[in-house]
XYZ file of N, CA and C in Angstrom:
759
model
N -14.155 73.466 -3.273
C -13.616 72.854 -2.450
C -14.557 71.796 -1.684
N -15.698 72.358 -1.241
C -16.840 71.472 -0.682
C -17.237 70.328 -1.511
N -17.381 70.327 -3.024
C -17.470 69.402 -3.759
C -16.434 68.211 -3.728
N -14.936 68.913 -3.759
C -13.799 67.968 -3.586
C -13.804 67.327 -2.547
N -14.160 67.648 -1.288
C -14.328 66.979 -0.129
C -15.286 65.874 -0.201
N -16.349 66.017 -0.771
C -17.801 65.179 -0.675
C -17.153 63.904 -1.637
N -16.351 64.275 -2.805
C -15.934 63.173 -3.412
C -14.830 62.236 -2.745
N -14.027 62.794 -1.874
C -13.065 62.179 -1.169
C -13.990 61.129 -0.161
N -14.800 61.700 0.641
C -15.465 60.969 1.376
C -16.237 59.789 0.653
N -16.801 59.992 -0.692
C -17.479 58.916 -1.125
C -16.234 57.934 -1.686
N -15.057 58.339 -2.133
C -14.040 57.245 -2.523
C -13.719 56.301 -1.147
N -13.838 57.110 -0.035
C -13.342 56.462 0.980
C -14.389 55.570 1.593
N -15.651 55.758 1.438
C -16.614 55.185 1.835
C -16.826 53.791 0.942
N -16.652 53.890 -0.416
C -16.368 52.816 -1.365
C -15.473 51.864 -1.241
N -14.337 52.730 -0.646
C -13.264 51.657 -0.519
C -13.411 50.701 0.848
N -14.042 51.325 1.770
C -14.016 50.572 2.861
C -15.264 49.568 2.764
N -16.143 49.908 2.064
C -17.196 48.765 1.739
C -16.709 47.762 0.930
N -15.784 47.871 -0.137
C -15.057 46.815 -0.692
C -14.133 46.220 0.034
N -13.358 46.616 0.939
C -12.754 45.868 1.767
C -13.407 44.940 3.024
N -14.470 45.505 3.481
C -15.561 44.757 4.132
C -15.948 43.468 3.351
N -16.232 43.926 2.204
C -16.708 42.838 1.427
C -15.841 41.658 1.040
N -14.760 42.168 0.917
C -13.392 41.087 0.685
C -13.367 40.202 2.045
N -13.276 40.994 2.974
C -13.017 40.359 4.454
C -14.091 39.382 4.534
N -15.488 39.712 4.416
C -16.436 38.969 4.426
C -16.336 37.653 3.843
N -15.834 37.851 2.485
C -15.997 36.494 1.427
C -14.745 35.689 1.937
N -13.523 36.271 2.500
C -12.412 35.509 3.017
C -12.762 34.751 4.274
N -13.581 35.456 5.120
C -13.922 34.563 6.281
C -14.973 33.656 5.973
N -15.832 33.531 5.078
C -16.533 32.723 4.902
C -15.890 31.368 3.992
N -14.875 31.657 3.112
C -13.854 30.755 2.781
C -13.276 29.769 3.596
N -12.718 30.561 4.721
C -11.843 30.048 5.756
C -12.904 29.032 6.567
N -13.955 29.508 6.772
C -15.243 28.722 7.574
C -15.654 27.501 6.636
N -15.674 27.666 5.475
C -16.112 26.534 4.864
C -14.917 25.557 4.596
N -13.767 26.083 4.468
C -12.448 25.146 4.441
C -12.004 24.378 5.495
N -12.304 25.190 6.707
C -12.177 24.494 7.834
C -13.065 23.546 8.455
N -14.507 23.623 7.910
C -15.538 22.714 8.011
C -15.242 21.624 7.459
N -14.894 21.657 5.996
C -14.555 20.615 4.983
C -13.148 19.557 5.671
N -12.275 20.140 6.085
C -11.227 19.816 6.528
C -11.172 19.021 7.794
N -12.231 19.451 8.724
C -12.827 18.818 10.036
C -13.648 17.730 9.758
N -14.420 18.153 8.850
C -15.295 16.660 8.550
C -14.574 15.687 7.811
N -13.562 15.782 7.098
C -12.794 14.703 6.342
C -11.840 13.964 7.486
N -11.435 14.818 8.272
C -10.251 14.251 9.154
C -11.286 13.436 10.402
N -12.258 13.916 10.685
C -13.189 13.296 11.635
C -13.389 11.756 11.000
N -13.957 11.722 9.653
C -14.386 10.629 8.817
C -13.021 9.639 9.203
N -11.836 10.315 8.729
C -10.592 9.481 8.885
C -10.612 8.775 10.316
N -10.487 9.610 11.390
C -10.373 9.200 12.677
C -11.668 8.010 13.006
N -12.870 8.318 12.805
C -13.784 7.525 13.195
C -13.603 6.057 12.452
N -13.112 5.913 11.384
C -13.098 4.821 10.618
C -11.950 4.215 11.213
N -10.640 4.816 11.305
C -9.693 4.045 12.397
C -10.136 3.644 13.467
N -10.810 4.248 14.524
C -11.260 3.915 15.866
C -12.274 2.916 15.715
N -13.014 2.798 14.661
C -14.162 1.548 14.608
C -13.694 0.299 14.219
N -12.450 0.161 13.621
C -12.032 -1.047 13.290
C -11.710 -1.966 14.152
N -11.318 -1.697 15.408
C -10.882 -2.710 16.434
C -12.170 -3.138 16.861
N -13.195 -2.622 17.566
C -14.411 -3.252 18.245
C -15.055 -3.962 17.000
N -15.091 -3.531 15.692
C -15.871 -4.100 14.892
C -15.067 -5.567 14.379
N -13.707 -5.537 14.603
C -13.195 -7.161 14.363
C -13.486 -7.832 15.275
N -13.542 -7.241 16.560
C -13.930 -8.574 17.613
C -15.343 -8.870 17.323
N -16.260 -7.664 16.864
C -17.663 -8.413 16.869
C -17.860 -9.533 15.698
N -16.782 -9.253 14.421
C -16.706 -10.423 13.183
C -16.267 -11.583 14.089
N -15.191 -11.246 14.299
C -14.604 -12.588 15.203
C -15.447 -13.153 15.789
N -16.061 -12.785 16.782
C -16.774 -13.611 17.980
C -17.918 -14.173 17.182
N -18.748 -13.396 16.146
C -19.719 -13.896 15.381
C -19.267 -15.166 14.550
N -18.430 -15.225 14.179
C -17.891 -16.202 13.346
C -17.486 -17.403 14.175
N -17.016 -17.551 15.345
C -16.843 -18.518 16.382
C -18.119 -18.775 16.181
N -19.092 -18.400 16.965
C -20.524 -18.719 17.261
C -21.157 -19.441 16.111
N -20.849 -18.949 14.778
C -21.545 -19.634 13.584
C -20.743 -21.022 13.474
N -19.756 -21.192 13.932
C -19.088 -22.608 13.624
C -19.323 -23.564 14.823
N -20.146 -22.964 15.989
C -20.514 -24.000 17.142
C -21.834 -24.925 16.656
N -21.665 -25.930 16.569
C -22.708 -26.887 16.128
C -23.949 -27.006 17.078
N -23.644 -26.680 18.354
C -24.502 -26.502 19.344
C -25.403 -25.463 19.409
N -25.196 -24.587 18.387
C -26.091 -23.075 18.355
C -27.433 -23.539 17.792
N -28.386 -23.173 18.237
C -29.571 -23.473 17.791
C -29.884 -22.708 16.675
N -31.013 -23.049 15.914
C -31.666 -22.442 14.636
C -31.929 -20.885 14.925
N -32.840 -20.367 15.872
C -33.276 -19.210 15.843
C -31.824 -18.190 16.274
N -31.024 -18.681 17.502
C -29.740 -17.731 17.611
C -28.772 -17.732 16.291
N -28.878 -18.829 15.440
C -27.667 -18.967 14.625
C -28.481 -17.952 13.479
N -29.747 -17.714 13.466
C -30.358 -16.739 12.245
C -29.694 -15.210 12.713
N -29.603 -15.080 14.363
C -29.318 -13.693 14.844
C -27.922 -13.372 14.679
N -27.222 -14.795 14.809
C -25.640 -14.412 14.839
C -25.513 -13.985 13.426
N -26.138 -14.592 12.585
C -25.874 -14.529 10.988
C -26.190 -13.143 10.735
N -26.823 -12.634 11.337
C -27.343 -11.117 11.010
C -26.421 -10.153 11.307
N -25.941 -10.688 12.608
C -24.691 -9.932 13.160
C -23.480 -9.727 12.540
N -23.203 -11.063 11.964
C -21.955 -11.022 11.054
C -22.347 -10.100 9.903
N -23.371 -10.586 9.016
C -23.804 -9.702 7.900
C -23.533 -8.154 8.079
N -24.085 -7.667 9.507
C -24.051 -6.157 9.679
C -22.814 -5.685 10.042
N -21.669 -6.697 10.678
C -20.512 -6.218 10.614
C -19.751 -6.176 9.359
N -20.052 -7.173 8.608
C -19.228 -6.971 7.251
C -19.669 -5.745 6.327
N -20.973 -5.493 6.628
C -21.633 -4.091 6.116
C -20.660 -3.098 6.668
N -20.758 -2.875 7.860
C -19.875 -1.808 8.584
C -18.702 -1.793 7.968
N -17.827 -2.652 8.120
C -16.310 -2.906 7.321
C -16.343 -2.247 6.248
N -17.179 -2.733 5.467
C -17.302 -2.231 4.194
C -17.255 -0.532 3.956
N -18.530 0.119 4.590
C -18.427 1.532 4.878
C -17.205 2.042 5.460
N -16.606 1.433 6.523
C -15.202 2.063 6.996
C -14.225 2.102 6.009
N -14.038 0.885 5.213
C -13.164 1.140 4.349
C -13.425 2.262 3.015
N -14.795 2.278 2.851
C -14.945 3.571 1.842
C -14.589 4.790 2.570
N -14.964 4.965 3.781
C -14.707 6.131 4.519
C -13.186 6.585 4.370
N -12.225 5.200 4.612
C -10.794 5.514 4.645
C -10.236 5.918 3.518
N -11.054 5.287 2.392
C -10.648 5.433 1.149
C -10.610 6.799 0.398
N -11.858 7.469 0.946
C -12.464 8.678 0.699
C -11.610 9.922 1.176
N -11.108 9.605 2.818
C -10.240 10.458 3.606
C -8.847 10.395 2.890
N -8.341 9.284 2.673
C -7.216 9.324 1.727
C -7.114 9.845 0.741
N -7.996 9.733 -0.357
C -8.035 10.382 -1.538
C -8.188 11.932 -1.496
N -8.887 12.343 -0.694
C -8.878 13.785 -0.314
C -7.832 14.591 0.345
N -7.348 13.793 1.454
C -6.404 14.400 2.218
C -5.040 14.281 1.702
N -4.776 13.004 1.147
C -3.442 12.580 0.768
C -3.018 12.642 -0.672
N -3.985 13.346 -1.618
C -3.487 13.415 -2.891
C -3.642 12.272 -3.860
N -4.906 11.613 -3.407
C -5.075 10.397 -4.333
C -4.963 8.903 -3.687
N -5.120 8.183 -3.904
C -5.254 6.787 -3.830
C -4.032 6.227 -4.293
N -3.315 5.291 -3.409
C -1.859 4.920 -3.796
C -2.051 3.545 -4.183
N -1.306 3.104 -5.377
C -1.419 1.683 -5.894
C -0.177 1.115 -6.127
N -0.190 -0.329 -5.913
C 1.145 -0.983 -6.193
C 1.033 -2.014 -6.979
N 1.510 -1.621 -8.223
C 1.372 -2.538 -9.394
C 2.301 -3.394 -9.373
N 1.815 -4.832 -10.018
C 2.501 -5.883 -10.085
C 1.664 -6.520 -11.522
N 2.415 -7.363 -12.217
C 1.909 -8.145 -13.286
C 0.647 -9.095 -13.056
N -0.587 -8.679 -13.737
C -1.606 -9.514 -13.552
C -2.480 -9.716 -14.589
N -3.275 -10.603 -14.567
C -4.155 -11.133 -15.762
C -5.593 -10.101 -15.388
N -6.062 -9.196 -16.193
C -7.235 -8.768 -16.295
C -8.384 -9.233 -16.212
N -8.367 -10.369 -17.035
C -9.369 -11.312 -17.187
C -9.856 -12.147 -15.864
N -8.595 -12.526 -15.242
C -8.725 -13.063 -14.284
C -9.363 -12.490 -13.052
N -8.986 -11.162 -12.725
C -9.491 -10.377 -11.880
C -11.228 -10.090 -12.133
N -11.504 -9.883 -13.510
C -12.782 -9.850 -13.692
C -13.928 -11.013 -13.347
N -13.157 -12.114 -13.504
C -13.917 -13.562 -13.335
C -13.902 -13.585 -11.618
N -13.108 -13.118 -10.968
C -13.068 -13.213 -9.621
C -14.345 -12.402 -8.717
N -14.274 -11.157 -9.446
C -14.964 -10.220 -9.011
C -16.666 -10.718 -9.410
N -16.818 -11.103 -10.644
C -18.251 -11.553 -10.849
C -18.561 -12.701 -10.108
N -17.722 -13.702 -9.661
C -18.275 -14.918 -9.122
C -18.465 -14.134 -7.552
N -17.724 -13.386 -6.976
C -18.093 -12.796 -5.757
C -19.431 -12.131 -5.605
N -19.601 -11.034 -6.762
C -21.030 -10.653 -6.860
C -22.362 -11.771 -6.824
N -21.974 -12.613 -7.762
C -23.358 -13.697 -7.980
C -23.540 -14.215 -6.719
N -22.860 -14.374 -5.599
C -22.810 -14.772 -4.601
C -23.601 -13.462 -3.609
N -23.392 -12.514 -3.550
C -23.759 -11.494 -3.208
C -25.498 -11.138 -3.542
N -25.537 -11.179 -4.893
C -26.564 -10.787 -5.321
C -27.367 -12.260 -6.027
N -27.786 -13.001 -5.373
C -28.465 -14.415 -5.972
C -29.584 -14.093 -6.779
N -29.573 -15.155 -7.875
C -30.480 -14.764 -8.730
C -30.206 -14.064 -9.918
N -29.157 -12.965 -9.775
C -28.909 -12.066 -10.704
C -27.636 -12.967 -11.584
N -27.515 -12.550 -13.135
C -26.904 -13.042 -13.874
C -25.886 -11.828 -14.482
N -24.517 -12.328 -14.231
C -23.394 -11.313 -14.970
C -22.547 -12.181 -15.762
N -22.624 -11.883 -17.183
C -21.878 -12.626 -18.286
C -20.626 -11.747 -18.896
N -19.532 -12.484 -18.737
C -18.297 -12.005 -18.971
C -17.961 -12.496 -20.501
N -17.594 -11.546 -21.294
C -17.005 -11.538 -22.619
C -15.570 -11.069 -22.770
N -14.748 -12.079 -22.482
C -13.435 -11.717 -22.501
C -12.705 -11.993 -23.600
N -11.603 -10.998 -23.730
C -10.834 -10.995 -24.893
C -9.693 -12.191 -24.741
N -8.840 -11.650 -25.367
C -7.351 -12.804 -25.039
C -6.832 -12.417 -23.706
N -6.089 -13.324 -23.243
C -5.357 -12.977 -22.146
C -4.691 -11.373 -22.232
N -5.130 -10.740 -21.208
C -4.773 -9.413 -20.735
C -4.028 -9.062 -19.864
N -2.694 -8.884 -20.084
C -1.734 -8.747 -18.958
C -1.087 -7.494 -18.892
N -1.213 -6.823 -17.584
C -0.696 -5.752 -17.427
C -0.130 -5.421 -15.931
N 0.437 -4.287 -15.624
C 1.029 -3.954 -14.343
C 0.084 -2.974 -13.910
N -0.927 -3.816 -12.828
C -1.872 -2.807 -12.050
C -1.883 -3.493 -10.722
N -2.317 -2.688 -9.720
C -2.640 -3.041 -8.475
C -4.091 -4.104 -8.180
N -3.747 -5.539 -8.212
C -5.047 -6.420 -8.221
C -6.175 -6.181 -7.241
N -5.627 -5.611 -5.842
C -6.511 -5.328 -4.956
C -7.344 -4.391 -5.416
N -6.769 -3.015 -5.796
C -7.283 -1.821 -6.077
C -8.255 -1.934 -7.311
N -7.720 -2.643 -8.316
C -8.298 -2.705 -9.391
C -9.702 -3.597 -9.284
N -9.684 -4.579 -8.690
C -10.807 -5.538 -8.073
C -11.699 -4.762 -7.599
N -11.372 -3.843 -6.665
C -12.331 -3.068 -5.894
C -13.103 -1.760 -6.687
N -12.291 -1.168 -7.760
C -12.877 -0.447 -8.658
C -13.834 -1.290 -9.573
N -13.679 -2.591 -9.917
C -14.629 -3.441 -10.993
C -15.882 -3.585 -10.046
N -15.496 -4.213 -8.717
C -16.708 -4.354 -7.750
C -17.544 -3.405 -7.689
N -17.134 -2.108 -7.317
C -17.820 -1.057 -7.240
C -18.663 -0.544 -8.501
N -18.130 -0.626 -9.660
C -18.800 -0.401 -10.877
C -19.759 -1.432 -11.506
N -19.367 -2.687 -11.223
C -20.499 -3.936 -11.474
C -21.570 -3.992 -10.453
N -21.130 -3.634 -9.034
C -21.950 -3.656 -8.221
C -23.146 -2.601 -8.298
N -22.792 -1.121 -8.782
C -23.790 -0.281 -9.373
C -24.550 -0.551 -10.117
N -24.122 -1.274 -11.201
C -25.077 -1.732 -12.577
C -25.986 -2.897 -11.971
N -25.779 -3.595 -11.037
C -26.681 -4.754 -10.417
C -27.770 -4.007 -9.602
N -27.331 -2.810 -8.947
C -28.214 -2.186 -8.052
C -29.217 -1.230 -8.982
N -28.625 -0.701 -9.818
C -29.683 0.448 -10.615
C -30.049 -0.281 -11.908
N -29.395 -1.352 -12.297
C -29.936 -2.014 -13.601
C -31.184 -2.961 -13.486
N -31.721 -3.285 -14.751
C -32.738 -4.254 -14.735
C -32.352 -5.687 -14.166
N -33.290 -6.134 -13.657
C -33.055 -7.365 -12.806
C -33.531 -8.731 -14.092
N -34.296 -7.831 -15.116
C -34.954 -9.187 -16.036
C -33.661 -9.383 -16.862
N -32.542 -8.462 -17.105
C -31.373 -9.061 -18.282
C -30.074 -9.129 -17.552
N -29.114 -9.790 -18.053
C -28.165 -9.805 -17.367
C -27.189 -8.719 -17.655
N -26.008 -8.539 -16.500
C -25.273 -7.338 -16.544
C -24.224 -7.895 -17.686
N -23.465 -7.174 -18.538
C -22.602 -7.644 -19.472
C -21.160 -6.812 -19.285
N -20.482 -7.573 -18.822
C -19.086 -7.346 -18.697
C -18.023 -7.789 -19.865
N -17.222 -7.187 -20.446
C -16.482 -7.116 -21.372
C -14.978 -6.721 -21.406
N -13.976 -7.538 -21.910
C -12.539 -6.960 -21.747
C -12.047 -6.853 -23.221
N -11.161 -6.050 -23.472
C -10.414 -6.221 -24.550
C -9.188 -5.283 -24.544
N -8.457 -5.225 -25.450
C -7.086 -4.536 -25.525
C -6.621 -4.108 -26.817
N -6.139 -2.871 -26.955
C -5.688 -2.476 -28.360
C -4.850 -1.265 -28.017
N -3.640 -1.281 -28.863
C -2.805 -0.140 -28.879
C -2.434 0.208 -27.467
N -2.007 -0.910 -26.519
C -1.172 -0.696 -25.340
C -2.211 -0.423 -24.366
N -3.744 -0.089 -24.690
C -4.906 0.249 -23.464
C -5.581 -1.169 -23.310
N -5.896 -1.063 -22.354
C -6.933 -2.329 -21.855
C -8.106 -1.728 -21.393
N -9.136 -2.049 -21.828
C -10.854 -1.673 -21.646
C -11.608 -2.708 -21.083
N -12.385 -2.269 -19.990
C -13.512 -3.175 -19.377
C -14.724 -2.103 -19.567
N -15.818 -3.190 -20.176
C -17.009 -2.546 -20.256
C -17.833 -2.987 -19.754
N -18.702 -2.217 -18.879
C -19.854 -2.819 -17.839
C -21.124 -2.037 -18.414
N -22.296 -3.030 -18.843
C -23.373 -2.673 -19.340
C -24.663 -3.083 -18.868
N -25.562 -2.149 -18.569
C -26.850 -2.999 -17.967
C -28.020 -2.338 -18.775
N -29.233 -2.850 -18.708
C -30.350 -2.238 -19.149
C -31.067 -1.696 -18.142
N -32.313 -1.092 -18.375
C -33.120 -0.501 -17.164
C -33.227 1.163 -17.424
N -33.838 1.635 -16.279
C -34.083 3.016 -16.324
C -32.626 4.027 -16.505
N -32.652 4.721 -17.546
C -31.232 5.501 -17.794
C -31.158 6.355 -16.484
N -29.767 7.007 -16.580
C -29.419 8.063 -15.447
C -29.897 9.306 -15.978
N -30.503 9.958 -15.145
C -31.084 11.132 -15.662
C -30.140 12.127 -16.180
N -30.540 12.882 -17.198
C -29.057 13.758 -17.751
C -28.709 14.668 -16.468
N -29.596 15.150 -15.701
C -29.153 16.300 -14.445
C -28.052 15.888 -13.456
N -28.170 14.434 -13.763
C -27.222 13.605 -12.512
C -25.885 13.357 -13.456
N -25.867 13.330 -14.610
C -24.521 12.782 -15.236
C -23.245 13.674 -14.804
N -23.287 15.103 -14.852
C -22.164 15.844 -14.226
C -21.706 15.305 -12.963
N -22.535 14.754 -12.082
C -22.436 14.670 -10.647
C -22.032 13.245 -10.495
N -22.360 12.344 -11.285
C -22.186 10.987 -11.301
C -21.254 10.226 -10.544
N -19.774 10.773 -10.451
C -18.652 10.558 -9.884
C -18.452 11.398 -8.481
N -19.273 12.187 -8.210
C -19.100 13.128 -6.978
C -19.143 12.288 -5.818
N -18.263 12.510 -4.821
C -18.723 11.402 -3.381
C -19.973 12.162 -2.783
N -20.632 10.983 -2.181
C -21.549 10.964 -1.082
C -22.891 11.108 -2.250
N -22.756 10.774 -3.519
C -24.002 10.976 -4.424
C -24.752 9.517 -4.472
N -26.072 9.545 -3.744
C -26.778 8.362 -4.106
C -27.787 8.486 -5.111
N -28.143 7.291 -5.737
C -28.988 7.222 -6.905
C -30.508 7.232 -6.149
N -31.402 7.654 -6.892
C -32.854 7.784 -6.363
C -33.406 6.433 -6.648
N -32.907 5.269 -7.447
C -33.521 4.224 -7.713
C -32.910 3.114 -7.069
N -31.855 3.289 -6.285
C -31.140 2.355 -5.216
C -32.136 1.327 -4.504
N -32.264 0.138 -5.141
C -33.125 -1.032 -4.588
C -32.617 -1.553 -3.693
N -31.274 -1.713 -3.526
C -30.519 -2.891 -2.859
C -29.798 -1.932 -1.799
N -30.002 -1.190 -0.855
C -29.327 -0.124 -0.339
C -28.631 -0.955 1.030
N -29.247 -2.233 1.292
C -28.240 -3.271 2.184
C -27.156 -3.786 1.754
N -26.938 -3.718 0.440
C -25.966 -4.604 -0.179
C -24.524 -3.766 -0.121
N -23.571 -4.502 -0.281
C -22.120 -3.746 -0.044
C -21.949 -2.792 -1.262
N -21.483 -1.644 -0.437
C -21.367 -0.524 -1.536
C -22.239 0.312 -1.866
N -23.771 0.168 -1.015
C -24.683 0.576 -1.378
C -25.142 1.797 -0.710
N -24.433 2.278 0.288
C -24.660 2.725 1.304
C -24.349 4.453 1.510
N -23.074 4.846 1.144
C -22.850 6.210 1.357
C -22.584 6.947 -0.245
N -22.577 6.100 -1.259
C -22.645 6.945 -2.401
C -21.209 7.309 -2.761
N -20.250 6.618 -2.472
C -18.698 6.771 -2.547
C -18.159 5.606 -3.710
N -19.100 4.661 -4.115
C -18.608 3.477 -5.016
C -17.982 4.223 -6.083
N -18.776 4.675 -6.920
C -18.273 5.277 -8.056
C -16.879 6.538 -8.095
N -17.240 7.459 -6.873
C -15.988 8.290 -6.710
C -14.854 7.365 -6.301
N -14.845 6.344 -5.592
C -13.568 5.593 -5.223
C -12.796 4.930 -6.301
N -13.907 4.286 -7.431
C -13.562 3.750 -8.420
C -13.067 4.556 -9.444
N -13.434 5.775 -9.561
C -12.951 6.848 -10.425
C -11.252 7.303 -9.924
N -11.102 7.370 -8.585
C -9.870 7.494 -7.980
C -8.963 6.650 -8.388
N -9.392 5.413 -8.112
C -8.455 4.080 -8.217
C -8.055 4.326 -9.798
N -9.023 4.182 -10.921
C -8.645 4.024 -12.284
C -7.704 5.411 -12.475
N -8.022 6.404 -11.991
C -6.950 7.619 -12.346
C -5.939 7.504 -11.860
N -5.353 6.822 -10.810
C -4.137 6.314 -9.976
C -3.450 5.649 -11.152
N -4.299 4.499 -11.743
C -3.617 3.737 -12.892
C -3.432 4.423 -14.070
N -3.430 5.690 -14.383
C -3.513 6.441 -15.274
C -4.503 6.193 -16.670
N -5.557 5.717 -15.903
C -6.732 5.386 -16.910
C -7.915 6.393 -16.800
N -8.831 6.244 -17.167
C -10.055 6.906 -17.462
C -11.114 6.110 -17.512
N -12.309 6.821 -16.745
C -13.757 6.034 -16.667
C -14.832 7.295 -17.341
N -15.642 6.247 -18.254
C -16.529 7.243 -18.989
C -18.092 6.509 -18.759
N -19.013 7.182 -19.010
C -20.411 6.735 -19.148
C -21.235 7.188 -20.124
N -22.100 6.295 -20.636
C -23.211 6.895 -21.500
C -24.450 5.912 -20.831
N -25.622 6.656 -21.081
C -26.689 6.271 -20.560
C -28.029 6.820 -21.557
N -28.832 5.905 -21.948
C -29.889 6.346 -22.594
C -31.356 5.192 -22.319
N -32.314 5.406 -22.730
C -33.619 4.478 -22.650
C -33.292 3.553 -23.662
N -32.476 3.734 -24.800
C -32.719 2.672 -25.990
C -31.533 1.595 -25.933
N -30.209 2.298 -25.333
C -28.932 1.506 -25.342
C -28.777 1.330 -24.008
N -29.324 1.632 -23.046
C -29.059 0.989 -21.566
C -27.744 2.132 -20.875
N -27.230 1.549 -20.089
C -26.399 2.235 -19.571
C -25.165 1.290 -19.596
N -23.900 2.216 -19.984
C -22.784 1.660 -20.102
C -21.360 2.456 -19.325
């Protein structure tokens, strides 16, 4: 009888210990979930609330830059303010896209008939202005028409090509090519230079991932490590996929 009583006590102690472990795990998971939800909601709120004062700064600086009476030294300072405002606007847009993607179940797209080559040409022209002295070569196939969201598709392409510009070798052009086959359109972006470390490949499209060789952190899209994540979400919203390969001999594609 004494032995049986001891066995019952042991079972109760084990059961209580197991329940305590499960309760601790549940509490920790709840804490992490609440922390993540609060962080994402906070980013959304901050993004929205910063837009109004930032728009005022951008508008005022644009007006000052149009003033012919503005001296050379003040003009340089105002231009820096305008560039900083544009950079902040880009960061806010990324935060809002991230929050929408995580809390809203993905990025919404509004499809319409567009020419893919035209979107690529526009993005390349814009990026060559942002990165003077860098070369981007477009090898386009025949006219590629499809139903995509032109603004979102341009945003995804800008993020991907911009990433190639920041991490690729400045000695060789960035190569962008387009093709279509079997009802699918493909855009390929290639750069030479230091390959992506194998350890980083599984996390390449994770949010807030920043490369260790980012030489142009002040350029648009370079600050938060959200560019490739947002590009992936936009492409998925178009029922597409994004893939990457990288080696010292073949470069990064």
